[in-house]
GROMACS .gro file of C-alpha atoms in nm:
model
  514
    1MET     CA    1   1.329   6.126  10.708
    2ILE     CA    2   1.321   6.105  10.329
    3PRO     CA    3   1.195   6.438  10.185
    4TYR     CA    4   0.846   6.437  10.036
    5THR     CA    5   0.822   6.354   9.667
    6THR     CA    6   0.516   6.264   9.465
    7GLU     CA    7   0.439   5.903   9.383
    8PRO     CA    8   0.541   5.833   9.021
    9LEU     CA    9   0.265   5.743   8.777
   10THR     CA   10   0.267   5.397   8.623
   11ASP     CA   11   0.419   5.372   8.277
   12PHE     CA   12   0.165   5.161   8.091
   13SER     CA   13   0.379   5.155   7.779
   14LYS     CA   14   0.570   4.878   7.957
   15GLY     CA   15   0.424   4.534   7.905
   16GLU     CA   16   0.489   4.418   8.262
   17ASN     CA   17   0.286   4.710   8.399
   18ARG     CA   18  -0.005   4.636   8.167
   19GLN     CA   19   0.011   4.271   8.271
   20ALA     CA   20   0.009   4.364   8.641
   21TYR     CA   21  -0.293   4.590   8.595
   22GLN     CA   22  -0.477   4.322   8.397
   23GLU     CA   23  -0.417   4.075   8.679
   24ALA     CA   24  -0.553   4.330   8.928
   25LEU     CA   25  -0.866   4.369   8.717
   26GLU     CA   26  -0.913   3.993   8.720
   27LYS     CA   27  -0.878   3.990   9.100
   28VAL     CA   28  -1.140   4.263   9.140
   29GLN     CA   29  -1.374   4.091   8.896
   30SER     CA   30  -1.343   3.766   9.093
   31GLU     CA   31  -1.487   3.947   9.396
   32LEU     CA   32  -1.791   4.099   9.226
   33GLY     CA   33  -2.117   4.076   9.416
   34LYS     CA   34  -1.970   4.040   9.765
   35ASP     CA   35  -2.138   4.185  10.074
   36TYR     CA   36  -1.961   4.456  10.273
   37PRO     CA   37  -2.043   4.553  10.631
   38LEU     CA   38  -2.037   4.881  10.817
   39ILE     CA   39  -1.735   4.924  11.044
   40ILE     CA   40  -1.805   5.094  11.377
   41GLY     CA   41  -1.539   5.075  11.646
   42GLY     CA   42  -1.378   4.789  11.453
   43GLU     CA   43  -1.701   4.589  11.464
   44ARG     CA   44  -1.834   4.460  11.131
   45ILE     CA   45  -2.210   4.518  11.112
   46LEU     CA   46  -2.424   4.373  10.833
   47THR     CA   47  -2.760   4.539  10.773
   48LYS     CA   48  -3.061   4.421  10.580
   49ASP     CA   49  -3.082   4.749  10.390
   50LYS     CA   50  -2.809   4.769  10.126
   51ILE     CA   51  -2.646   5.016   9.892
   52VAL     CA   52  -2.588   4.832   9.565
   53SER     CA   53  -2.277   4.942   9.379
   54TYR     CA   54  -2.299   4.898   9.001
   55ASN     CA   55  -2.038   4.906   8.727
   56PRO     CA   56  -2.125   5.216   8.519
   57ALA     CA   57  -1.980   5.055   8.205
   58LYS     CA   58  -2.198   4.744   8.253
   59LYS     CA   59  -2.494   4.896   8.429
   60THR     CA   60  -2.652   4.569   8.543
   61GLU     CA   61  -2.327   4.428   8.686
   62VAL     CA   62  -2.320   4.442   9.066
   63VAL     CA   63  -1.980   4.533   9.206
   64GLY     CA   64  -2.093   4.472   9.563
   65ASN     CA   65  -2.367   4.509   9.820
   66VAL     CA   66  -2.279   4.749  10.099
   67SER     CA   67  -2.457   4.762  10.432
   68LYS     CA   68  -2.643   5.087  10.479
   69ALA     CA   69  -2.637   5.288  10.800
   70ASN     CA   70  -2.950   5.437  10.953
   71GLN     CA   71  -2.979   5.702  11.226
   72GLU     CA   72  -2.952   5.446  11.505
   73LEU     CA   73  -2.623   5.315  11.366
   74ALA     CA   74  -2.504   5.668  11.294
   75GLU     CA   75  -2.561   5.750  11.661
   76LYS     CA   76  -2.369   5.437  11.763
   77ALA     CA   77  -2.082   5.549  11.539
   78MET     CA   78  -2.091   5.900  11.684
   79LYS     CA   79  -2.071   5.770  12.043
   80THR     CA   80  -1.784   5.542  11.944
   81ALA     CA   81  -1.593   5.820  11.769
   82ASP     CA   82  -1.659   6.064  12.055
   83GLU     CA   83  -1.528   5.816  12.312
   84THR     CA   84  -1.228   5.717  12.098
   85PHE     CA   85  -1.133   6.083  12.059
   86LYS     CA   86  -1.042   6.098  12.428
   87THR     CA   87  -0.755   5.856  12.371
   88TRP     CA   88  -0.665   5.914  12.006
   89SER     CA   89  -0.618   6.289  12.056
   90LYS     CA   90  -0.354   6.208  12.321
   91VAL     CA   91  -0.153   5.981  12.093
   92LYS     CA   92   0.176   6.143  11.995
   93PRO     CA   93   0.174   6.312  11.652
   94GLU     CA   94   0.477   6.104  11.553
   95VAL     CA   95   0.276   5.786  11.607
   96ARG     CA   96  -0.022   5.918  11.413
   97ALA     CA   97   0.205   6.024  11.126
   98ASP     CA   98   0.374   5.685  11.124
   99ILE     CA   99   0.038   5.516  11.067
  100LEU     CA  100  -0.009   5.734  10.757
  101PHE     CA  101   0.334   5.635  10.629
  102LYS     CA  102   0.255   5.267  10.685
  103ALA     CA  103  -0.080   5.306  10.508
  104ALA     CA  104   0.099   5.469  10.215
  105ALA     CA  105   0.340   5.176  10.195
  106ILE     CA  106   0.055   4.923  10.204
  107THR     CA  107  -0.127   5.120   9.933
  108LYS     CA  108   0.184   5.108   9.716
  109ARG     CA  109   0.179   4.729   9.744
  110ARG     CA  110  -0.194   4.715   9.664
  111ARG     CA  111  -0.176   4.997   9.411
  112HIS     CA  112  -0.309   4.822   9.102
  113GLU     CA  113  -0.582   4.650   9.301
  114MET     CA  114  -0.714   4.986   9.426
  115SER     CA  115  -0.688   5.138   9.078
  116ALA     CA  116  -0.857   4.842   8.913
  117LEU     CA  117  -1.143   4.867   9.161
  118MET     CA  118  -1.190   5.230   9.054
  119THR     CA  119  -1.188   5.123   8.690
  120ILE     CA  120  -1.480   4.890   8.761
  121GLU     CA  121  -1.670   5.077   9.034
  122ALA     CA  122  -1.618   5.435   8.913
  123GLY     CA  123  -1.557   5.381   8.541
  124LYS     CA  124  -1.206   5.527   8.555
  125PRO     CA  125  -0.974   5.447   8.265
  126TRP     CA  126  -0.638   5.301   8.364
  127VAL     CA  127  -0.438   5.623   8.355
  128GLU     CA  128  -0.700   5.819   8.549
  129ALA     CA  129  -0.739   5.546   8.812
  130ASP     CA  130  -0.364   5.511   8.853
  131ALA     CA  131  -0.329   5.886   8.906
  132ASP     CA  132  -0.608   5.873   9.165
  133THR     CA  133  -0.424   5.607   9.365
  134ALA     CA  134  -0.094   5.793   9.334
  135GLU     CA  135  -0.262   6.106   9.469
  136ALA     CA  136  -0.401   5.912   9.765
  137ILE     CA  137  -0.049   5.796   9.845
  138ASP     CA  138   0.075   6.154   9.812
  139PHE     CA  139  -0.184   6.280  10.060
  140MET     CA  140  -0.074   6.023  10.319
  141GLU     CA  141   0.294   6.098  10.272
  142TYR     CA  142   0.249   6.476  10.263
  143TYR     CA  143   0.010   6.514  10.556
  144GLY     CA  144   0.224   6.285  10.772
  145ARG     CA  145   0.522   6.513  10.716
  146GLN     CA  146   0.311   6.824  10.768
  147MET     CA  147   0.198   6.695  11.107
  148LEU     CA  148   0.559   6.644  11.212
  149GLU     CA  149   0.628   7.007  11.123
  150LEU     CA  150   0.329   7.133  11.322
  151LYS     CA  151   0.354   6.911  11.630
  152ASP     CA  152   0.565   7.153  11.835
  153GLY     CA  153   0.359   7.459  11.748
  154LYS     CA  154   0.502   7.792  11.638
  155ALA     CA  155   0.749   8.023  11.803
  156VAL     CA  156   0.612   8.327  11.987
  157GLN     CA  157   0.785   8.599  12.187
  158SER     CA  158   0.845   8.586  12.563
  159ARG     CA  159   0.937   8.876  12.792
  160PRO     CA  160   1.170   8.853  13.092
  161GLY     CA  161   1.003   8.651  13.365
  162GLU     CA  162   0.755   8.467  13.143
  163ASN     CA  163   0.742   8.169  12.909
  164ASN     CA  164   0.492   8.178  12.622
  165GLN     CA  165   0.402   7.879  12.407
  166PHE     CA  166   0.175   7.848  12.107
  167GLY     CA  167   0.061   7.508  11.986
  168TYR     CA  168  -0.220   7.311  11.826
  169ILE     CA  169  -0.474   7.068  11.967
  170SER     CA  170  -0.728   6.842  11.799
  171LEU     CA  171  -1.090   6.944  11.738
  172GLY     CA  172  -1.304   6.635  11.798
  173VAL     CA  173  -1.529   6.420  11.582
  174GLY     CA  174  -1.531   6.504  11.212
  175VAL     CA  175  -1.786   6.396  10.954
  176VAL     CA  176  -1.615   6.325  10.620
  177ILE     CA  177  -1.854   6.322  10.323
  178SER     CA  178  -1.648   6.218  10.023
  179PRO     CA  179  -1.721   6.223   9.647
  180TRP     CA  180  -1.737   5.955   9.379
  181ASN     CA  181  -1.521   6.126   9.118
  182PHE     CA  182  -1.196   6.088   9.314
  183PRO     CA  183  -1.322   5.799   9.524
  184PHE     CA  184  -0.980   5.711   9.663
  185ALA     CA  185  -0.769   6.028   9.656
  186ILE     CA  186  -1.017   6.277   9.800
  187MET     CA  187  -1.180   6.023  10.032
  188ALA     CA  188  -0.842   5.917  10.171
  189GLY     CA  189  -0.696   6.267  10.177
  190THR     CA  190  -0.979   6.421  10.375
  191THR     CA  191  -0.988   6.124  10.612
  192VAL     CA  192  -0.618   6.108  10.694
  193ALA     CA  193  -0.596   6.486  10.733
  194ALA     CA  194  -0.851   6.456  11.014
  195VAL     CA  195  -0.687   6.145  11.162
  196VAL     CA  196  -0.326   6.265  11.169
  197THR     CA  197  -0.430   6.582  11.352
  198GLY     CA  198  -0.579   6.371  11.631
  199ASN     CA  199  -0.945   6.374  11.539
  200THR     CA  200  -1.181   6.082  11.494
  201VAL     CA  201  -1.388   6.034  11.180
  202LEU     CA  202  -1.730   5.926  11.065
  203LEU     CA  203  -1.672   5.843  10.699
  204LYS     CA  204  -1.976   5.857  10.471
  205PRO     CA  205  -1.849   5.781  10.121
  206ALA     CA  206  -2.043   5.846   9.802
  207SER     CA  207  -2.315   5.587   9.746
  208THR     CA  208  -2.187   5.509   9.395
  209THR     CA  209  -1.834   5.422   9.513
  210PRO     CA  210  -1.854   5.283   9.868
  211ILE     CA  211  -1.640   4.972   9.815
  212ILE     CA  212  -1.324   5.170   9.740
  213ALA     CA  213  -1.369   5.340  10.078
  214TYR     CA  214  -1.418   5.003  10.248
  215LYS     CA  215  -1.091   4.876  10.102
  216PHE     CA  216  -0.916   5.186  10.236
  217ILE     CA  217  -1.043   5.112  10.587
  218GLU     CA  218  -0.879   4.770  10.550
  219ILE     CA  219  -0.553   4.945  10.466
  220LEU     CA  220  -0.580   5.174  10.771
  221GLU     CA  221  -0.648   4.876  10.995
  222GLU     CA  222  -0.346   4.691  10.857
  223ALA     CA  223  -0.137   5.003  10.919
  224GLY     CA  224  -0.228   4.991  11.288
  225LEU     CA  225  -0.500   5.252  11.318
  226PRO     CA  226  -0.692   5.180  11.640
  227ALA     CA  227  -1.056   5.076  11.617
  228GLY     CA  228  -1.301   5.364  11.641
  229VAL     CA  229  -1.073   5.630  11.495
  230VAL     CA  230  -1.235   5.595  11.152
  231ASN     CA  231  -1.587   5.455  11.137
  232TYR     CA  232  -1.727   5.348  10.799
  233ILE     CA  233  -2.094   5.436  10.772
  234PRO     CA  234  -2.226   5.465  10.415
  235GLY     CA  235  -2.585   5.580  10.404
  236SER     CA  236  -2.826   5.828  10.250
  237GLY     CA  237  -2.759   6.198  10.275
  238ALA     CA  238  -3.114   6.272  10.383
  239GLU     CA  239  -3.114   6.020  10.667
  240VAL     CA  240  -2.755   5.982  10.786
  241GLY     CA  241  -2.582   6.287  10.635
  242ASP     CA  242  -2.822   6.545  10.775
  243TYR     CA  243  -2.835   6.370  11.112
  244LEU     CA  244  -2.457   6.382  11.153
  245VAL     CA  245  -2.418   6.738  11.022
  246ASP     CA  246  -2.679   6.849  11.277
  247HIS     CA  247  -2.539   6.640  11.563
  248PRO     CA  248  -2.425   6.845  11.866
  249ARG     CA  249  -2.109   6.632  11.903
  250THR     CA  250  -1.997   6.692  11.543
  251ARG     CA  251  -1.704   6.932  11.559
  252PHE     CA  252  -1.637   6.973  11.188
  253VAL     CA  253  -1.765   6.861  10.849
  254SER     CA  254  -1.529   6.792  10.559
  255PHE     CA  255  -1.731   6.785  10.238
  256THR     CA  256  -1.651   6.747   9.870
  257GLY     CA  257  -1.938   6.759   9.622
  258SER     CA  258  -2.191   6.982   9.454
  259ARG     CA  259  -2.258   7.348   9.523
  260ASP     CA  260  -2.616   7.289   9.631
  261VAL     CA  261  -2.531   7.017   9.882
  262GLY     CA  262  -2.233   7.212  10.013
  263LEU     CA  263  -2.444   7.520  10.075
  264ARG     CA  264  -2.705   7.310  10.250
  265ILE     CA  265  -2.441   7.157  10.477
  266ASN     CA  266  -2.297   7.498  10.553
  267GLN     CA  267  -2.641   7.630  10.646
  268ARG     CA  268  -2.728   7.334  10.868
  269ALA     CA  269  -2.388   7.336  11.037
  270ALA     CA  270  -2.436   7.703  11.132
  271VAL     CA  271  -2.730   7.616  11.361
  272GLN     CA  272  -2.653   7.554  11.728
  273ASN     CA  273  -2.829   7.235  11.835
  274LYS     CA  274  -2.913   7.145  12.194
  275GLY     CA  275  -2.599   7.052  12.385
  276GLN     CA  276  -2.363   7.193  12.120
  277LEU     CA  277  -2.070   7.384  12.270
  278TRP     CA  278  -1.893   7.507  11.958
  279ILE     CA  279  -1.929   7.666  11.618
  280LYS     CA  280  -1.886   7.381  11.372
  281ARG     CA  281  -1.625   7.418  11.105
  282VAL     CA  282  -1.711   7.338  10.746
  283ILE     CA  283  -1.433   7.248  10.504
  284ALA     CA  284  -1.598   7.243  10.163
  285GLU     CA  285  -1.492   7.193   9.802
  286MET     CA  286  -1.798   7.244   9.585
  287GLY     CA  287  -1.709   7.230   9.219
  288GLY     CA  288  -1.632   7.467   8.936
  289LYS     CA  289  -1.698   7.604   8.592
  290ASP     CA  290  -1.343   7.620   8.472
  291THR     CA  291  -1.206   7.816   8.179
  292ILE     CA  292  -0.907   7.788   7.951
  293VAL     CA  293  -0.826   8.124   7.791
  294VAL     CA  294  -0.640   8.121   7.459
  295ASP     CA  295  -0.456   8.439   7.362
  296LYS     CA  296  -0.381   8.534   7.002
  297GLU     CA  297  -0.011   8.509   7.092
  298ALA     CA  298   0.001   8.146   7.198
  299ASP     CA  299   0.113   7.796   7.113
  300LEU     CA  300  -0.209   7.694   6.942
  301GLU     CA  301  -0.133   7.321   6.941
  302LEU     CA  302  -0.074   7.339   7.317
  303ALA     CA  303  -0.401   7.527   7.351
  304ALA     CA  304  -0.603   7.265   7.164
  305GLN     CA  305  -0.438   6.974   7.344
  306SER     CA  306  -0.494   7.142   7.682
  307ILE     CA  307  -0.863   7.206   7.612
  308VAL     CA  308  -0.932   6.850   7.497
  309LYS     CA  309  -0.741   6.672   7.773
  310SER     CA  310  -0.878   6.900   8.046
  311ALA     CA  311  -1.235   6.880   7.914
  312PHE     CA  312  -1.261   6.507   7.852
  313GLY     CA  313  -1.027   6.337   8.100
  314PHE     CA  314  -1.249   6.106   8.310
  315SER     CA  315  -1.543   6.216   8.094
  316GLY     CA  316  -1.529   6.572   8.228
  317GLN     CA  317  -1.622   6.451   8.577
  318LYS     CA  318  -1.365   6.660   8.760
  319CYS     CA  319  -1.445   6.979   8.946
  320SER     CA  320  -1.135   7.117   8.774
  321ALA     CA  321  -1.240   7.007   8.423
  322CYS     CA  322  -1.231   7.258   8.140
  323SER     CA  323  -1.599   7.307   8.064
  324ARG     CA  324  -1.542   7.647   7.898
  325ALA     CA  325  -1.286   7.774   7.652
  326VAL     CA  326  -1.256   8.144   7.571
  327ILE     CA  327  -1.056   8.213   7.257
  328VAL     CA  328  -0.945   8.544   7.109
  329GLU     CA  329  -1.104   8.591   6.766
  330ASP     CA  330  -0.773   8.612   6.578
  331VAL     CA  331  -0.703   8.243   6.640
  332TYR     CA  332  -1.055   8.117   6.715
  333ASP     CA  333  -1.121   7.922   6.395
  334GLN     CA  334  -0.778   7.762   6.397
  335VAL     CA  335  -0.798   7.645   6.758
  336VAL     CA  336  -1.158   7.522   6.722
  337ALA     CA  337  -1.069   7.319   6.413
  338ARG     CA  338  -0.786   7.147   6.598
  339VAL     CA  339  -1.001   7.086   6.910
  340VAL     CA  340  -1.262   6.917   6.691
  341GLU     CA  341  -0.997   6.706   6.519
  342LEU     CA  342  -0.848   6.593   6.849
  343THR     CA  343  -1.189   6.525   7.002
  344ASN     CA  344  -1.297   6.310   6.709
  345GLY     CA  345  -0.980   6.106   6.756
  346LEU     CA  346  -1.058   6.011   7.117
  347THR     CA  347  -1.154   5.652   7.189
  348VAL     CA  348  -1.458   5.581   7.407
  349GLY     CA  349  -1.543   5.245   7.556
  350ASP     CA  350  -1.524   5.005   7.851
  351PRO     CA  351  -1.250   5.133   8.084
  352THR     CA  352  -1.113   4.784   8.146
  353ASP     CA  353  -0.968   4.811   7.794
  354TYR     CA  354  -0.644   5.008   7.828
  355HIS     CA  355  -0.679   5.160   7.480
  356HIS     CA  356  -0.986   5.371   7.565
  357PHE     CA  357  -0.920   5.732   7.663
  358MET     CA  358  -1.274   5.785   7.788
  359ALA     CA  359  -1.543   5.568   7.939
  360THR     CA  360  -1.877   5.645   8.104
  361VAL     CA  361  -2.042   5.897   8.328
  362ILE     CA  362  -2.108   5.765   8.675
  363ASP     CA  363  -2.474   5.657   8.671
  364GLU     CA  364  -2.818   5.696   8.516
  365ALA     CA  365  -2.888   6.028   8.685
  366ALA     CA  366  -2.564   6.173   8.550
  367PHE     CA  367  -2.637   6.033   8.203
  368LYS     CA  368  -2.978   6.200   8.196
  369LYS     CA  369  -2.844   6.530   8.324
  370VAL     CA  370  -2.550   6.547   8.083
  371THR     CA  371  -2.744   6.443   7.775
  372SER     CA  372  -3.020   6.694   7.857
  373TYR     CA  373  -2.766   6.963   7.771
  374PHE     CA  374  -2.751   6.848   7.408
  375GLU     CA  375  -3.080   7.028   7.349
  376VAL     CA  376  -2.946   7.335   7.528
  377ALA     CA  377  -2.634   7.317   7.312
  378ASN     CA  378  -2.838   7.322   6.992
  379GLU     CA  379  -3.023   7.630   7.117
  380GLU     CA  380  -2.718   7.821   7.242
  381GLY     CA  381  -2.451   7.725   6.991
  382ARG     CA  382  -2.342   7.463   6.738
  383ILE     CA  383  -2.238   7.109   6.821
  384VAL     CA  384  -1.930   7.041   6.610
  385ALA     CA  385  -1.822   6.714   6.774
  386GLY     CA  386  -2.009   6.453   6.975
  387GLY     CA  387  -2.362   6.530   7.087
  388THR     CA  388  -2.442   6.159   7.103
  389ALA     CA  389  -2.472   5.902   7.380
  390ASP     CA  390  -2.562   5.537   7.439
  391ASP     CA  391  -2.688   5.384   7.763
  392SER     CA  392  -2.786   5.044   7.626
  393VAL     CA  393  -2.496   4.870   7.807
  394GLY     CA  394  -2.334   5.143   8.016
  395TYR     CA  395  -2.361   5.519   8.058
  396PHE     CA  396  -2.150   5.630   7.762
  397VAL     CA  397  -2.157   5.994   7.653
  398ASN     CA  398  -1.936   6.094   7.362
  399PRO     CA  399  -1.704   6.395   7.404
  400THR     CA  400  -1.895   6.700   7.286
  401VAL     CA  401  -1.772   7.037   7.162
  402VAL     CA  402  -2.014   7.329   7.132
  403VAL     CA  403  -1.895   7.648   6.959
  404ASP     CA  404  -2.015   8.006   6.920
  405VAL     CA  405  -2.166   8.012   7.267
  406ALA     CA  406  -2.246   8.349   7.430
  407PRO     CA  407  -2.054   8.421   7.753
  408ASN     CA  408  -2.371   8.433   7.963
  409ALA     CA  409  -2.536   8.124   7.812
  410ARG     CA  410  -2.634   7.832   8.034
  411LEU     CA  411  -2.360   7.618   7.882
  412MET     CA  412  -2.107   7.875   8.001
  413GLN     CA  413  -2.255   7.915   8.348
  414GLU     CA  414  -2.394   7.584   8.476
  415GLU     CA  415  -2.178   7.300   8.606
  416ILE     CA  416  -2.267   7.007   8.379
  417PHE     CA  417  -2.010   6.762   8.516
  418GLY     CA  418  -1.978   6.566   8.197
  419PRO     CA  419  -1.787   6.559   7.866
  420ILE     CA  420  -1.921   6.884   7.719
  421VAL     CA  421  -1.705   7.190   7.654
  422ALA     CA  422  -1.854   7.523   7.545
  423ILE     CA  423  -1.641   7.767   7.345
  424SER     CA  424  -1.683   8.144   7.323
  425LYS     CA  425  -1.516   8.393   7.091
  426VAL     CA  426  -1.389   8.727   7.228
  427LYS     CA  427  -1.227   9.026   7.065
  428ASP     CA  428  -0.913   9.052   7.280
  429PHE     CA  429  -0.737   8.927   7.591
  430ASP     CA  430  -0.896   9.182   7.824
  431GLU     CA  431  -1.241   9.059   7.727
  432ALA     CA  432  -1.123   8.701   7.765
  433ILE     CA  433  -1.035   8.760   8.131
  434GLU     CA  434  -1.369   8.933   8.188
  435VAL     CA  435  -1.554   8.633   8.048
  436ALA     CA  436  -1.335   8.390   8.243
  437ASN     CA  437  -1.440   8.566   8.563
  438ASN     CA  438  -1.812   8.585   8.485
  439THR     CA  439  -1.920   8.271   8.673
  440GLU     CA  440  -2.016   8.215   9.036
  441TYR     CA  441  -1.732   7.964   9.067
  442GLY     CA  442  -1.360   8.024   9.107
  443LEU     CA  443  -1.177   7.693   9.120
  444THR     CA  444  -0.929   7.644   8.836
  445GLY     CA  445  -0.840   7.820   8.515
  446ALA     CA  446  -0.565   7.823   8.256
  447VAL     CA  447  -0.413   8.078   8.020
  448ILE     CA  448  -0.232   7.981   7.702
  449SER     CA  449  -0.020   8.280   7.600
  450THR     CA  450   0.333   8.387   7.512
  451ASN     CA  451   0.263   8.751   7.596
  452ARG     CA  452   0.428   8.829   7.931
  453GLN     CA  453   0.206   9.129   8.003
  454HIS     CA  454  -0.104   8.918   7.946
  455ILE     CA  455   0.031   8.641   8.166
  456GLU     CA  456   0.092   8.890   8.448
  457LYS     CA  457  -0.255   9.037   8.401
  458ALA     CA  458  -0.403   8.689   8.438
  459ARG     CA  459  -0.190   8.626   8.745
  460GLU     CA  460  -0.344   8.931   8.910
  461GLU     CA  461  -0.698   8.935   8.771
  462PHE     CA  462  -0.805   8.579   8.683
  463PHE     CA  463  -1.003   8.503   9.000
  464VAL     CA  464  -0.943   8.134   9.064
  465GLY     CA  465  -0.777   7.943   9.343
  466ASN     CA  466  -0.562   7.742   9.100
  467LEU     CA  467  -0.432   7.923   8.793
  468TYR     CA  468  -0.220   7.741   8.535
  469ILE     CA  469  -0.009   7.913   8.272
  470ASN     CA  470   0.056   7.730   7.946
  471ARG     CA  471  -0.089   7.394   8.053
  472GLY     CA  472  -0.431   7.240   8.114
  473CYS     CA  473  -0.650   7.327   8.411
  474THR     CA  474  -0.663   6.981   8.572
  475GLY     CA  475  -0.407   6.774   8.756
  476ALA     CA  476  -0.308   6.964   9.072
  477ILE     CA  477  -0.025   6.781   9.250
  478VAL     CA  478  -0.020   6.736   9.627
  479GLY     CA  479   0.244   6.959   9.784
  480TYR     CA  480   0.304   7.142   9.456
  481GLN     CA  481  -0.030   7.303   9.367
  482PRO     CA  482  -0.250   7.320   9.681
  483PHE     CA  483  -0.605   7.277   9.558
  484GLY     CA  484  -0.916   7.480   9.638
  485GLY     CA  485  -1.111   7.773   9.500
  486TYR     CA  486  -1.317   8.083   9.562
  487ASN     CA  487  -1.682   8.184   9.561
  488MET     CA  488  -1.917   7.889   9.507
  489SER     CA  489  -1.623   7.657   9.457
  490GLY     CA  490  -1.594   7.627   9.834
  491THR     CA  491  -1.395   7.749  10.131
  492CYS     CA  492  -1.058   7.761   9.949
  493SER     CA  493  -0.931   7.501  10.191
  494LYS     CA  494  -0.629   7.416   9.972
  495ALA     CA  495  -0.606   7.039   9.999
  496GLY     CA  496  -0.251   6.915   9.966
  497GLY     CA  497  -0.113   7.246  10.090
  498PRO     CA  498   0.083   7.366  10.395
  499ASP     CA  499  -0.219   7.508  10.581
  500PHE     CA  500  -0.476   7.232  10.522
  501LEU     CA  501  -0.408   7.045  10.847
  502LEU     CA  502  -0.461   7.366  11.045
  503LEU     CA  503  -0.829   7.354  10.949
  504HIS     CA  504  -0.856   7.035  11.157
  505MET     CA  505  -0.699   7.180  11.472
  506GLN     CA  506  -0.737   7.474  11.708
  507SER     CA  507  -0.452   7.679  11.848
  508LYS     CA  508  -0.377   7.718  12.216
  509SER     CA  509  -0.163   7.985  12.381
  510VAL     CA  510  -0.011   7.910  12.724
  511ALA     CA  511   0.165   8.184  12.922
  512GLU     CA  512   0.357   8.098  13.239
  513THR     CA  513   0.497   8.358  13.475
  514LEU     CA  514   0.835   8.241  13.600
   0.00000   0.00000   0.00000
């Protein structure tokens, strides 16, 4: 087998690539307003109640109307998945992995179509959407290979007269609740991790980006995935989400989203419901409040570039986004001046235009939440760039830099999930690490420094699951930087890493006396 390598990103400096993406956008736009059914056991089910998906850059433009599951249909999906598990869990791991490889190949062929759909449904600029699709491909390729490594179990010792074996078996039905900010990569990654390990899935995608998930089900079907292995059931969290988390036949929940929802799922999953035979597993990634630390001994241009790109890529709507910068006082003014200059040079506009670095936030609720922090920013610091927004056509928030913010201020503690970065000044590197660690989250962080002792201190004391030295704090690569954090950032499940699939299986020891 060809060794795993990451899917290359598209070079949009080439005219033929720009032309191909433009054609994909036109294809997606030609399908606006279509109706999409639920998929349960391969059966397409149209419901009267719909989830309407809107284009966040043109807020009245309907991307599609998606059938909405209720509890009755959720129960139908659960019974289907539970029954399908009996056969799917017995399918050879090599066959399951091969379906992932086929799905990856199909995705490569439909790459620009999937990316263009994210540009319109999620407001992702070209480069961000392309990276999302590439990451989805990486998850399929990587987890397929990981399953082939795990299929025969691990070696254990045997004494004379006995044969001991240690292997892995599937868990059961998993509920995958996926986010809107990486509507393809995370949705696909969490789904195929469950599938390749022999589990069946109830997929409840984010209500703002359900069509991307539907298109992925089409890819899985084309790749040969049997009906009933993945069941597509978009619906409300209160009605369908809670029902499935509580369900006695749910074996595990794979969730990516906010801290509050993740904690609620964890609490509900801990309750034994009537007929439930197991302790449910919860695999949760719940966000962050991520810091870039700038030392006085540092490449200051690299520092400024890292802060701006990490803070404002996809409008700051990444759980890994740099929403805090902590800068040693010796270089504070210099770095801040360059951050402001770079921020003011960013282009903001409709993401279908390749030239725009930034576009919108996801919806009206996000727009209201993010812009409410402008008032907080004026109270807790000084806005030196941005601080403006316009929702007349779409949900556009300009990249905003707030300086002279106290380490314990709301701007430094609360996950805003938008294009706002707060900057604090500290006296030295030791204080910088203290401030970097003063949040309830622990997902990503970065240190810009040329001082080896300081770098080693950060390696030991900066309490995050993903630490980056002399680069930005976003952009973990599948198989290279397994992704997941501490504290309120989740269960440190390390997506795209060598132990992620183990969370979807249970080990079995068999000892035979000879």
